[in-house]
Amino acid sequence: MLFQTIASGDEQGVTAMSEYFKGIGKIEYEGPNSKNPLAFKFYDPKKVIDGKTMREHLRFAIAYWHSFCADGTDMFGKPTMTFPWNDAADAYSAAVKKADAAFEFITKIGAPFFCFHDVDVIADSDDPAKYEENYHRIAKVLKERMDSTGVKLLWNTSNMFSHPRYMNGAATNPDFNVVARAALQVKTSLDVNVELGGENYVFWGGREGYMTLLNTDMKREIEHMGTFMRMARDYGRKIGFNGVFLIEPKPMEPSKHQYDYDASTAIGFIKANGLEKDFKCNIEANHATLAGHTFSHDLQVCADNGMLGSVDANQGDAQNGWDTDEFPSNVYETTQAMRVILANGGLHSGGLNFDAKRRRNSTDMEDLFISHIGGMDSFALGLEVASKMKKDGAIDDFIKQRYSSFDNGMGKKFEEDKMSMEDLAAFGKTAVIHQTSGKQEMLNNLLNSYLFG
Ligand code: XUL
Ligand code: CO
């Protein structure tokens, strides 16, 4: 039993006495030869790599919505999972039970952080006053659980895509009344974030986009989104939110065209709106692949712009064109992601949030642990290999060498912006061009040696 009776103030009468994940204790590191499905094979939180523990490098977070809310419902079928914490007399008791289950899970799996949407932690209410009251009420419970377990808030966000009022968008809705209602959610989520000491705040705009230009003034909508985010930034700073605002790009789904298409688009938007001191990106692997990029591509775009804020760790399915939110198991992908993250000096105030769900037919309670163990092990492996690559330096040296014609002489002048087009063209008349191989296969083979050698 992790939590004792809570019998004071607001929480009077709601007791947290149950153990929800019975028979499963704290997940331990047992090493690569372990056959225990409920043990880490590669994630050893205390292991030091390049001066930091794995726990400090990876900063894992558990996503409330997938792990404690999603019940296997899909467009074709009913829930496949029944959660004991949903069995409660009223919405508030259900929310407290869910928080108990969540903190039991998060402490047993040993993740330092969690993330949530407003309506994950307490049922939504159409009555704005009730919405605020309920959210603040459950925030007190979360705070108490955070204090007693040491689990911290990586980020929270507002769900402005599920309720029918957002069918035409939230900050980009053509109806100003809806924009204002969205502001109530963002304002309240920021209030709660500050109460809980959150390190970041996320905007993911699933409905911030459009289906057809025949009913859409795109220019106006994107300008509204900029105004809305500047207001959120100003309010956050006013109430003492010192963390990072994050935009989570995604090209489509649920909207056809989403305004935060990919990292490059989101960074352009951030800069065009004067938000670059306060905003970075939250890159989700499966969103990057939906945009036709690799996960590491979008991370690199952010790193190159000083905009790598945080990561939603998952993977897509190569044969499916939608967001399958699978737990990461592809170590090629995690290695290449960790290579970018290490070169970025780490995740800083960000983390690796498992925006991932077990398959709807993985219905045993222990599958929630097994799926997270796999994700954590896959990133631990990625970290180990990326650190080996960095120490060895062969790939970084290869890349440096590839651009060495810019390191001195005219090439250097070009990089320093000290040449005119005439100078450059004149040099081009006498320039001697040697064919230089890109060596992609050699580098792929080298990557395999780091992985398996
Ligand atoms: C949806 C998605 C969201 C955001 C938070 O694809 O990734 O869960 O991470 O709203
Ligand atoms: Co996400």
Short mmCIF file of C-alpha atoms and ligand atoms in Angstrom, two decimals:
data_model
loop_
_atom_site.label_atom_id
_atom_site.label_comp_id
_atom_site.label_asym_id
_atom_site.label_seq_id
_atom_site.Cartn_x
_atom_site.Cartn_y
_atom_site.Cartn_z
CA MET A 1 0.00 0.00 0.00
CA LEU A 2 1.58 3.26 -1.09
CA PHE A 3 -0.73 5.88 0.25
CA GLN A 4 -2.29 6.36 3.61
CA THR A 5 -5.74 7.66 4.37
CA ILE A 6 -6.23 11.25 3.39
CA ALA A 7 -8.65 12.75 5.83
CA SER A 8 -8.27 16.46 5.92
CA GLY A 9 -9.72 19.55 4.29
CA ASP A 10 -10.88 19.19 0.74
CA GLU A 11 -10.05 15.54 0.49
CA GLN A 12 -12.05 14.56 3.56
CA GLY A 13 -13.75 11.25 3.22
CA VAL A 14 -11.88 10.09 0.13
CA THR A 15 -9.48 7.42 1.22
CA ALA A 16 -6.68 5.98 -0.83
CA MET A 17 -6.31 2.52 0.55
CA SER A 18 -6.03 0.24 -2.42
CA GLU A 19 -3.05 -1.08 -4.21
CA TYR A 20 -4.01 -1.08 -7.88
CA PHE A 21 -1.07 -2.97 -9.33
CA LYS A 22 -1.11 -5.90 -6.95
CA GLY A 23 1.77 -8.33 -7.02
CA ILE A 24 4.04 -5.90 -8.85
CA GLY A 25 6.73 -4.21 -6.81
CA LYS A 26 9.31 -1.60 -7.69
CA ILE A 27 10.80 -2.38 -11.09
CA GLU A 28 14.51 -3.09 -10.72
CA TYR A 29 17.45 -3.26 -13.08
CA GLU A 30 18.48 -6.89 -13.54
CA GLY A 31 20.79 -6.62 -16.55
CA PRO A 32 20.71 -7.89 -20.15
CA ASN A 33 20.59 -11.58 -19.24
CA SER A 34 17.46 -11.31 -17.11
CA LYS A 35 14.40 -13.14 -18.42
CA ASN A 36 12.09 -11.35 -16.00
CA PRO A 37 9.57 -9.35 -18.07
CA LEU A 38 9.08 -7.05 -15.08
CA ALA A 39 12.71 -5.94 -14.83
CA PHE A 40 14.90 -3.47 -16.71
CA LYS A 41 17.52 -5.11 -18.91
CA PHE A 42 19.31 -1.92 -20.01
CA TYR A 43 17.92 1.00 -18.02
CA ASP A 44 20.06 1.20 -14.92
CA PRO A 45 18.99 4.52 -13.39
CA LYS A 46 22.17 4.88 -11.34
CA LYS A 47 24.64 4.05 -14.11
CA VAL A 48 26.84 7.03 -14.94
CA ILE A 49 27.42 7.90 -18.60
CA ASP A 50 29.46 10.99 -19.49
CA GLY A 51 29.19 12.36 -15.95
CA LYS A 52 25.41 11.99 -15.56
CA THR A 53 23.27 9.09 -14.42
CA MET A 54 20.91 7.46 -16.89
CA ARG A 55 18.04 8.84 -14.82
CA GLU A 56 19.39 12.37 -15.25
CA HIS A 57 20.03 11.95 -18.97
CA LEU A 58 16.69 10.43 -19.88
CA ARG A 59 14.28 12.28 -17.57
CA PHE A 60 11.41 9.87 -18.25
CA ALA A 61 7.82 11.02 -17.85
CA ILE A 62 4.57 9.06 -17.75
CA ALA A 63 1.64 10.31 -19.84
CA TYR A 64 -1.56 10.32 -17.77
CA TRP A 65 -3.86 10.14 -20.82
CA HIS A 66 -2.49 6.94 -22.31
CA SER A 67 -1.61 5.11 -19.13
CA PHE A 68 -4.57 5.86 -16.87
CA CYS A 69 -7.35 7.10 -19.18
CA ALA A 70 -7.20 5.35 -22.58
CA ASP A 71 -9.15 2.13 -22.29
CA GLY A 72 -8.68 0.59 -25.71
CA THR A 73 -11.67 2.26 -27.35
CA ASP A 74 -11.11 2.81 -31.05
CA MET A 75 -13.23 3.87 -34.01
CA PHE A 76 -14.32 0.26 -34.49
CA GLY A 77 -14.61 -1.07 -30.98
CA LYS A 78 -15.48 -0.64 -27.35
CA PRO A 79 -13.07 -0.47 -24.41
CA THR A 80 -10.93 -3.56 -23.95
CA MET A 81 -9.55 -2.53 -20.57
CA THR A 82 -11.39 -1.94 -17.36
CA PHE A 83 -9.62 0.09 -14.73
CA PRO A 84 -10.45 -0.47 -11.06
CA TRP A 85 -9.89 3.24 -10.38
CA ASN A 86 -12.89 4.15 -12.55
CA ASP A 87 -15.21 2.38 -10.15
CA ALA A 88 -16.16 5.32 -7.90
CA ALA A 89 -19.27 7.05 -6.60
CA ASP A 90 -18.62 10.41 -8.26
CA ALA A 91 -16.23 12.16 -10.63
CA TYR A 92 -14.07 13.61 -7.86
CA SER A 93 -13.60 10.27 -6.06
CA ALA A 94 -12.79 8.66 -9.40
CA ALA A 95 -10.16 11.35 -10.04
CA VAL A 96 -8.58 10.79 -6.62
CA LYS A 97 -8.50 7.03 -7.19
CA LYS A 98 -6.99 7.55 -10.60
CA ALA A 99 -4.31 9.80 -9.06
CA ASP A 100 -3.53 7.09 -6.51
CA ALA A 101 -3.19 4.48 -9.26
CA ALA A 102 -1.06 6.89 -11.32
CA PHE A 103 1.36 7.68 -8.51
CA GLU A 104 1.57 4.01 -7.53
CA PHE A 105 2.50 3.18 -11.13
CA ILE A 106 4.92 6.11 -11.57
CA THR A 107 6.80 5.28 -8.37
CA LYS A 108 6.90 1.54 -9.10
CA ILE A 109 8.27 2.09 -12.62
CA GLY A 110 10.65 4.72 -11.20
CA ALA A 111 9.95 7.63 -13.56
CA PRO A 112 10.92 11.05 -12.17
CA PHE A 113 8.16 12.96 -14.05
CA PHE A 114 4.58 12.87 -15.28
CA CYS A 115 2.51 14.87 -17.79
CA PHE A 116 -1.23 15.47 -18.13
CA HIS A 117 -4.06 17.30 -19.89
CA ASP A 118 -6.56 19.14 -17.70
CA VAL A 119 -9.36 16.67 -18.48
CA ASP A 120 -7.14 13.62 -17.80
CA VAL A 121 -6.90 14.45 -14.12
CA ILE A 122 -10.53 15.43 -13.53
CA ALA A 123 -13.69 15.02 -15.59
CA ASP A 124 -14.46 17.98 -17.86
CA SER A 125 -17.37 20.28 -17.05
CA ASP A 126 -19.37 22.48 -19.39
CA ASP A 127 -19.88 24.90 -16.50
CA PRO A 128 -16.77 27.16 -16.56
CA ALA A 129 -16.85 27.83 -12.80
CA LYS A 130 -17.10 24.10 -12.04
CA TYR A 131 -14.28 23.42 -14.51
CA GLU A 132 -11.96 25.78 -12.61
CA GLU A 133 -13.09 24.61 -9.19
CA ASN A 134 -12.71 20.90 -9.99
CA TYR A 135 -9.31 21.40 -11.59
CA HIS A 136 -7.94 23.32 -8.59
CA ARG A 137 -9.45 20.76 -6.25
CA ILE A 138 -7.70 17.81 -7.90
CA ALA A 139 -4.49 19.86 -8.20
CA LYS A 140 -4.29 19.85 -4.40
CA VAL A 141 -4.43 16.06 -4.43
CA LEU A 142 -1.76 15.87 -7.13
CA LYS A 143 0.45 18.24 -5.13
CA GLU A 144 0.11 16.08 -2.05
CA ARG A 145 1.04 12.93 -4.05
CA MET A 146 3.95 14.74 -5.70
CA ASP A 147 5.29 15.89 -2.34
CA SER A 148 5.04 12.44 -0.80
CA THR A 149 6.61 10.58 -3.76
CA GLY A 150 9.07 13.14 -5.16
CA VAL A 151 7.55 12.75 -8.66
CA LYS A 152 7.66 16.05 -10.57
CA LEU A 153 5.55 17.64 -13.29
CA LEU A 154 7.38 17.74 -16.65
CA TRP A 155 4.43 19.54 -18.26
CA ASN A 156 0.70 19.91 -18.35
CA THR A 157 -1.49 21.09 -21.18
CA SER A 158 -5.12 21.82 -22.00
CA ASN A 159 -7.21 19.47 -24.06
CA MET A 160 -8.69 21.80 -26.65
CA PHE A 161 -9.53 19.17 -29.22
CA SER A 162 -11.97 16.62 -27.68
CA HIS A 163 -14.94 18.78 -26.73
CA PRO A 164 -17.38 19.48 -29.61
CA ARG A 165 -16.96 23.23 -29.02
CA TYR A 166 -13.48 22.86 -30.54
CA MET A 167 -14.59 21.16 -33.74
CA ASN A 168 -13.52 24.28 -35.71
CA GLY A 169 -10.40 24.93 -33.65
CA ALA A 170 -9.49 26.52 -30.30
CA ALA A 171 -7.22 29.60 -30.57
CA THR A 172 -7.86 29.49 -34.34
CA ASN A 173 -11.62 29.05 -34.13
CA PRO A 174 -13.56 31.41 -36.42
CA ASP A 175 -15.85 32.16 -33.45
CA PHE A 176 -14.26 34.51 -30.89
CA ASN A 177 -16.43 33.01 -28.13
CA VAL A 178 -14.68 29.68 -28.52
CA VAL A 179 -11.25 31.37 -28.52
CA ALA A 180 -12.13 32.94 -25.17
CA ARG A 181 -13.36 29.63 -23.74
CA ALA A 182 -10.05 28.07 -24.78
CA ALA A 183 -8.26 30.86 -22.90
CA LEU A 184 -10.06 29.83 -19.73
CA GLN A 185 -8.55 26.36 -20.07
CA VAL A 186 -5.04 27.63 -20.77
CA LYS A 187 -5.18 30.18 -17.95
CA THR A 188 -6.38 27.58 -15.46
CA SER A 189 -3.79 25.03 -16.61
CA LEU A 190 -1.06 27.65 -16.14
CA ASP A 191 -2.37 28.43 -12.65
CA VAL A 192 -2.24 24.71 -11.83
CA ASN A 193 1.20 24.36 -13.42
CA VAL A 194 2.61 27.05 -11.14
CA GLU A 195 0.94 25.43 -8.14
CA LEU A 196 2.62 22.12 -9.02
CA GLY A 197 6.02 23.57 -9.98
CA GLY A 198 5.80 22.38 -13.61
CA GLU A 199 8.94 22.65 -15.73
CA ASN A 200 7.19 23.23 -19.08
CA TYR A 201 3.77 23.96 -20.55
CA VAL A 202 2.68 22.36 -23.84
CA PHE A 203 0.51 23.50 -26.74
CA TRP A 204 -0.52 20.76 -29.12
CA GLY A 205 -3.03 22.07 -31.62
CA GLY A 206 -4.80 19.08 -33.08
CA ARG A 207 -7.70 21.24 -34.24
CA GLU A 208 -5.55 24.32 -34.92
CA GLY A 209 -5.75 23.85 -38.65
CA TYR A 210 -8.38 23.42 -41.30
CA MET A 211 -10.09 21.02 -43.67
CA THR A 212 -10.85 23.29 -46.66
CA LEU A 213 -9.93 26.80 -47.81
CA LEU A 214 -13.52 27.14 -48.98
CA ASN A 215 -14.46 28.02 -45.39
CA THR A 216 -11.16 29.22 -43.93
CA ASP A 217 -9.22 32.48 -43.62
CA MET A 218 -5.88 30.87 -42.87
CA LYS A 219 -3.99 34.15 -42.44
CA ARG A 220 -6.40 35.39 -39.80
CA GLU A 221 -6.43 32.06 -37.96
CA ILE A 222 -2.64 31.88 -37.73
CA GLU A 223 -2.48 35.50 -36.55
CA HIS A 224 -5.03 34.66 -33.85
CA MET A 225 -2.87 31.75 -32.73
CA GLY A 226 0.11 34.11 -32.38
CA THR A 227 -1.93 36.61 -30.35
CA PHE A 228 -3.27 33.82 -28.14
CA MET A 229 0.20 32.44 -27.43
CA ARG A 230 1.65 35.86 -26.62
CA MET A 231 -1.20 36.35 -24.15
CA ALA A 232 -0.48 32.95 -22.59
CA ARG A 233 3.23 33.80 -22.38
CA ASP A 234 2.54 37.15 -20.71
CA TYR A 235 0.08 35.62 -18.25
CA GLY A 236 2.43 32.75 -17.40
CA ARG A 237 5.33 35.10 -16.72
CA LYS A 238 3.05 37.33 -14.62
CA ILE A 239 2.03 34.51 -12.29
CA GLY A 240 5.55 33.13 -11.89
CA PHE A 241 5.71 30.38 -14.50
CA ASN A 242 9.46 30.26 -15.12
CA GLY A 243 9.45 27.15 -17.27
CA VAL A 244 9.48 26.73 -21.03
CA PHE A 245 6.43 26.97 -23.29
CA LEU A 246 6.48 24.18 -25.84
CA ILE A 247 4.77 23.81 -29.20
CA GLU A 248 4.28 20.20 -30.24
CA PRO A 249 4.24 19.98 -34.05
CA LYS A 250 2.12 17.50 -35.97
CA PRO A 251 1.26 17.74 -39.66
CA MET A 252 -2.29 16.36 -39.64
CA GLU A 253 -4.76 14.24 -37.65
CA PRO A 254 -7.31 15.21 -36.54
CA SER A 255 -7.23 18.25 -38.91
CA LYS A 256 -6.19 17.79 -42.52
CA HIS A 257 -3.75 20.72 -42.47
CA GLN A 258 -2.33 21.52 -39.03
CA TYR A 259 -0.63 24.88 -38.57
CA ASP A 260 2.27 23.45 -36.51
CA TYR A 261 3.16 21.05 -39.33
CA ASP A 262 6.69 20.13 -38.24
CA ALA A 263 9.63 21.52 -36.25
CA SER A 264 10.65 23.89 -39.00
CA THR A 265 7.15 25.35 -39.35
CA ALA A 266 6.70 25.69 -35.58
CA ILE A 267 10.06 27.44 -35.22
CA GLY A 268 9.14 29.84 -38.03
CA PHE A 269 5.89 30.61 -36.21
CA ILE A 270 7.69 31.09 -32.87
CA LYS A 271 10.15 33.53 -34.42
CA ALA A 272 7.55 35.40 -36.46
CA ASN A 273 5.60 36.03 -33.27
CA GLY A 274 8.50 37.18 -31.08
CA LEU A 275 8.16 34.12 -28.84
CA GLU A 276 11.72 32.78 -29.21
CA LYS A 277 12.83 33.67 -25.68
CA ASP A 278 9.97 31.73 -24.10
CA PHE A 279 9.05 28.94 -26.51
CA LYS A 280 10.73 25.77 -27.76
CA CYS A 281 9.40 22.60 -29.38
CA ASN A 282 8.19 19.31 -27.98
CA ILE A 283 9.09 16.78 -30.67
CA GLU A 284 7.06 13.60 -30.94
CA ALA A 285 8.63 10.77 -32.93
CA ASN A 286 5.42 9.61 -34.63
CA HIS A 287 4.47 13.20 -35.51
CA ALA A 288 7.83 13.73 -37.23
CA THR A 289 7.38 10.55 -39.27
CA LEU A 290 3.84 11.58 -40.24
CA ALA A 291 5.36 14.81 -41.58
CA GLY A 292 7.61 12.71 -43.83
CA HIS A 293 10.71 13.21 -41.68
CA THR A 294 12.69 10.99 -39.38
CA PHE A 295 12.42 11.51 -35.63
CA SER A 296 16.08 12.57 -35.54
CA HIS A 297 15.52 15.06 -38.38
CA ASP A 298 13.00 17.07 -36.37
CA LEU A 299 15.18 16.87 -33.26
CA GLN A 300 18.14 18.15 -35.27
CA VAL A 301 16.11 21.04 -36.71
CA CYS A 302 15.28 22.05 -33.13
CA ALA A 303 18.82 21.57 -31.82
CA ASP A 304 20.24 23.69 -34.66
CA ASN A 305 17.85 26.51 -33.71
CA GLY A 306 18.28 26.27 -29.93
CA MET A 307 14.68 25.05 -29.79
CA LEU A 308 14.95 21.49 -28.50
CA GLY A 309 12.61 21.66 -25.55
CA SER A 310 11.29 18.20 -24.84
CA VAL A 311 10.37 14.90 -26.47
CA ASP A 312 7.22 12.80 -26.76
CA ALA A 313 8.81 9.37 -26.96
CA ASN A 314 6.97 6.85 -29.11
CA GLN A 315 7.20 5.27 -32.53
CA GLY A 316 4.96 4.90 -35.55
CA ASP A 317 4.25 1.97 -37.78
CA ALA A 318 6.06 2.05 -41.11
CA GLN A 319 3.03 0.58 -42.93
CA ASN A 320 0.38 2.82 -41.35
CA GLY A 321 -0.20 6.45 -42.24
CA TRP A 322 -1.51 7.53 -38.87
CA ASP A 323 -0.37 8.21 -35.34
CA THR A 324 -0.13 4.75 -33.78
CA ASP A 325 1.67 6.00 -30.62
CA GLU A 326 3.55 2.75 -30.05
CA PHE A 327 6.09 2.33 -27.30
CA PRO A 328 9.62 2.83 -28.62
CA SER A 329 11.42 -0.42 -29.41
CA ASN A 330 13.39 0.59 -32.50
CA VAL A 331 16.90 1.06 -31.15
CA TYR A 332 18.17 2.49 -34.45
CA GLU A 333 15.68 5.33 -33.92
CA THR A 334 16.41 5.85 -30.22
CA THR A 335 20.17 5.80 -30.90
CA GLN A 336 19.94 8.46 -33.57
CA ALA A 337 17.64 10.52 -31.36
CA MET A 338 20.03 10.26 -28.40
CA ARG A 339 22.93 11.23 -30.65
CA VAL A 340 21.20 14.55 -31.37
CA ILE A 341 20.20 14.98 -27.72
CA LEU A 342 23.75 14.37 -26.43
CA ALA A 343 25.18 16.84 -28.95
CA ASN A 344 22.56 19.31 -27.68
CA GLY A 345 24.04 19.02 -24.19
CA GLY A 346 21.03 16.97 -23.06
CA LEU A 347 17.35 17.70 -22.70
CA HIS A 348 17.84 20.51 -20.15
CA SER A 349 14.39 21.18 -18.64
CA GLY A 350 12.72 18.74 -21.07
CA GLY A 351 12.36 15.00 -20.79
CA LEU A 352 11.28 11.84 -22.57
CA ASN A 353 7.53 11.63 -22.12
CA PHE A 354 5.97 8.33 -23.17
CA ASP A 355 3.17 9.62 -25.35
CA ALA A 356 2.62 5.95 -26.15
CA LYS A 357 -0.05 3.38 -25.55
CA ARG A 358 0.03 -0.34 -25.28
CA ARG A 359 -1.97 -2.05 -28.04
CA ARG A 360 -5.66 -2.43 -27.28
CA ASN A 361 -5.25 -6.19 -27.03
CA SER A 362 -2.44 -5.90 -24.45
CA THR A 363 -5.00 -6.08 -21.71
CA ASP A 364 -3.17 -7.38 -18.65
CA MET A 365 -2.41 -4.80 -15.97
CA GLU A 366 1.23 -5.88 -16.12
CA ASP A 367 1.32 -4.88 -19.81
CA LEU A 368 1.36 -1.25 -18.66
CA PHE A 369 4.65 -1.98 -16.89
CA ILE A 370 6.08 -4.18 -19.63
CA SER A 371 5.43 -1.55 -22.31
CA HIS A 372 7.13 1.19 -20.30
CA ILE A 373 10.04 -1.09 -19.41
CA GLY A 374 10.56 -1.69 -23.15
CA GLY A 375 10.46 2.02 -23.91
CA MET A 376 12.86 2.88 -21.11
CA ASP A 377 15.25 0.07 -22.07
CA SER A 378 15.17 1.17 -25.72
CA PHE A 379 16.20 4.72 -24.82
CA ALA A 380 18.82 3.44 -22.35
CA LEU A 381 20.33 1.39 -25.19
CA GLY A 382 20.13 4.40 -27.48
CA LEU A 383 21.93 6.51 -24.87
CA GLU A 384 24.70 3.91 -24.41
CA VAL A 385 25.30 3.56 -28.15
CA ALA A 386 25.09 7.30 -28.84
CA SER A 387 27.60 7.95 -26.09
CA LYS A 388 29.94 5.33 -27.61
CA MET A 389 29.58 7.02 -31.00
CA LYS A 390 30.32 10.40 -29.49
CA LYS A 391 33.43 9.18 -27.63
CA ASP A 392 34.77 7.34 -30.65
CA GLY A 393 34.16 10.43 -32.78
CA ALA A 394 34.44 8.71 -36.19
CA ILE A 395 31.05 9.92 -37.44
CA ASP A 396 31.46 13.46 -36.11
CA ASP A 397 34.97 13.57 -37.63
CA PHE A 398 33.63 12.33 -40.96
CA ILE A 399 31.03 15.09 -41.02
CA LYS A 400 33.57 17.74 -40.03
CA GLN A 401 35.95 16.60 -42.76
CA ARG A 402 33.13 16.69 -45.32
CA TYR A 403 32.84 20.47 -44.85
CA SER A 404 36.56 21.18 -44.49
CA SER A 405 36.68 23.22 -47.74
CA PHE A 406 34.90 25.93 -45.73
CA ASP A 407 37.50 25.92 -42.95
CA ASN A 408 40.06 28.20 -44.65
CA GLY A 409 40.73 30.33 -47.70
CA MET A 410 37.79 31.40 -49.85
CA GLY A 411 35.45 28.85 -48.27
CA LYS A 412 36.01 30.47 -44.89
CA LYS A 413 35.40 33.92 -46.37
CA PHE A 414 32.11 32.63 -47.79
CA GLU A 415 31.00 31.31 -44.39
CA GLU A 416 31.93 34.60 -42.77
CA ASP A 417 29.71 36.37 -45.32
CA LYS A 418 32.69 38.33 -46.68
CA MET A 419 32.28 37.54 -50.39
CA SER A 420 30.20 38.99 -53.16
CA MET A 421 28.46 36.96 -55.84
CA GLU A 422 31.08 38.23 -58.32
CA ASP A 423 33.95 36.96 -56.07
CA LEU A 424 32.24 33.61 -55.68
CA ALA A 425 31.56 33.25 -59.40
CA ALA A 426 35.16 34.26 -60.24
CA PHE A 427 36.44 31.54 -57.89
CA GLY A 428 34.03 29.14 -59.56
CA LYS A 429 35.86 29.66 -62.90
CA THR A 430 39.05 28.08 -61.56
CA ALA A 431 37.60 25.83 -58.83
CA VAL A 432 38.81 22.22 -59.11
CA ILE A 433 36.02 19.79 -58.27
CA HIS A 434 36.90 16.31 -57.05
CA GLN A 435 34.17 13.73 -56.77
CA THR A 436 33.76 13.02 -53.04
CA SER A 437 31.78 10.04 -51.84
CA GLY A 438 29.09 10.56 -49.20
CA LYS A 439 29.93 7.09 -47.81
CA GLN A 440 26.41 6.40 -46.58
CA GLU A 441 26.80 2.62 -46.59
CA MET A 442 30.12 2.81 -44.74
CA LEU A 443 28.46 4.98 -42.09
CA ASN A 444 25.49 2.60 -41.82
CA ASN A 445 27.97 -0.23 -41.28
CA LEU A 446 29.74 1.81 -38.64
CA LEU A 447 26.43 2.42 -36.86
CA ASN A 448 25.86 -1.35 -36.80
CA SER A 449 29.33 -1.83 -35.27
CA TYR A 450 28.47 0.62 -32.48
CA LEU A 451 25.15 -1.15 -31.93
CA PHE A 452 26.27 -4.73 -32.06
CA GLY A 453 30.07 -4.73 -32.02
C1 XUL B 1 -1.62 13.89 -29.95
C2 XUL B 1 -0.57 14.19 -28.95
C3 XUL B 1 -1.04 14.81 -27.69
C4 XUL B 1 -0.11 15.84 -27.13
C5 XUL B 1 -0.65 16.57 -25.94
O1 XUL B 1 -1.14 13.33 -31.12
O2 XUL B 1 0.57 13.90 -29.14
O3 XUL B 1 -1.26 13.81 -26.77
O4 XUL B 1 1.10 15.27 -26.76
O5 XUL B 1 -1.87 17.16 -26.19
CO CO B 2 2.30 14.09 -27.99
#
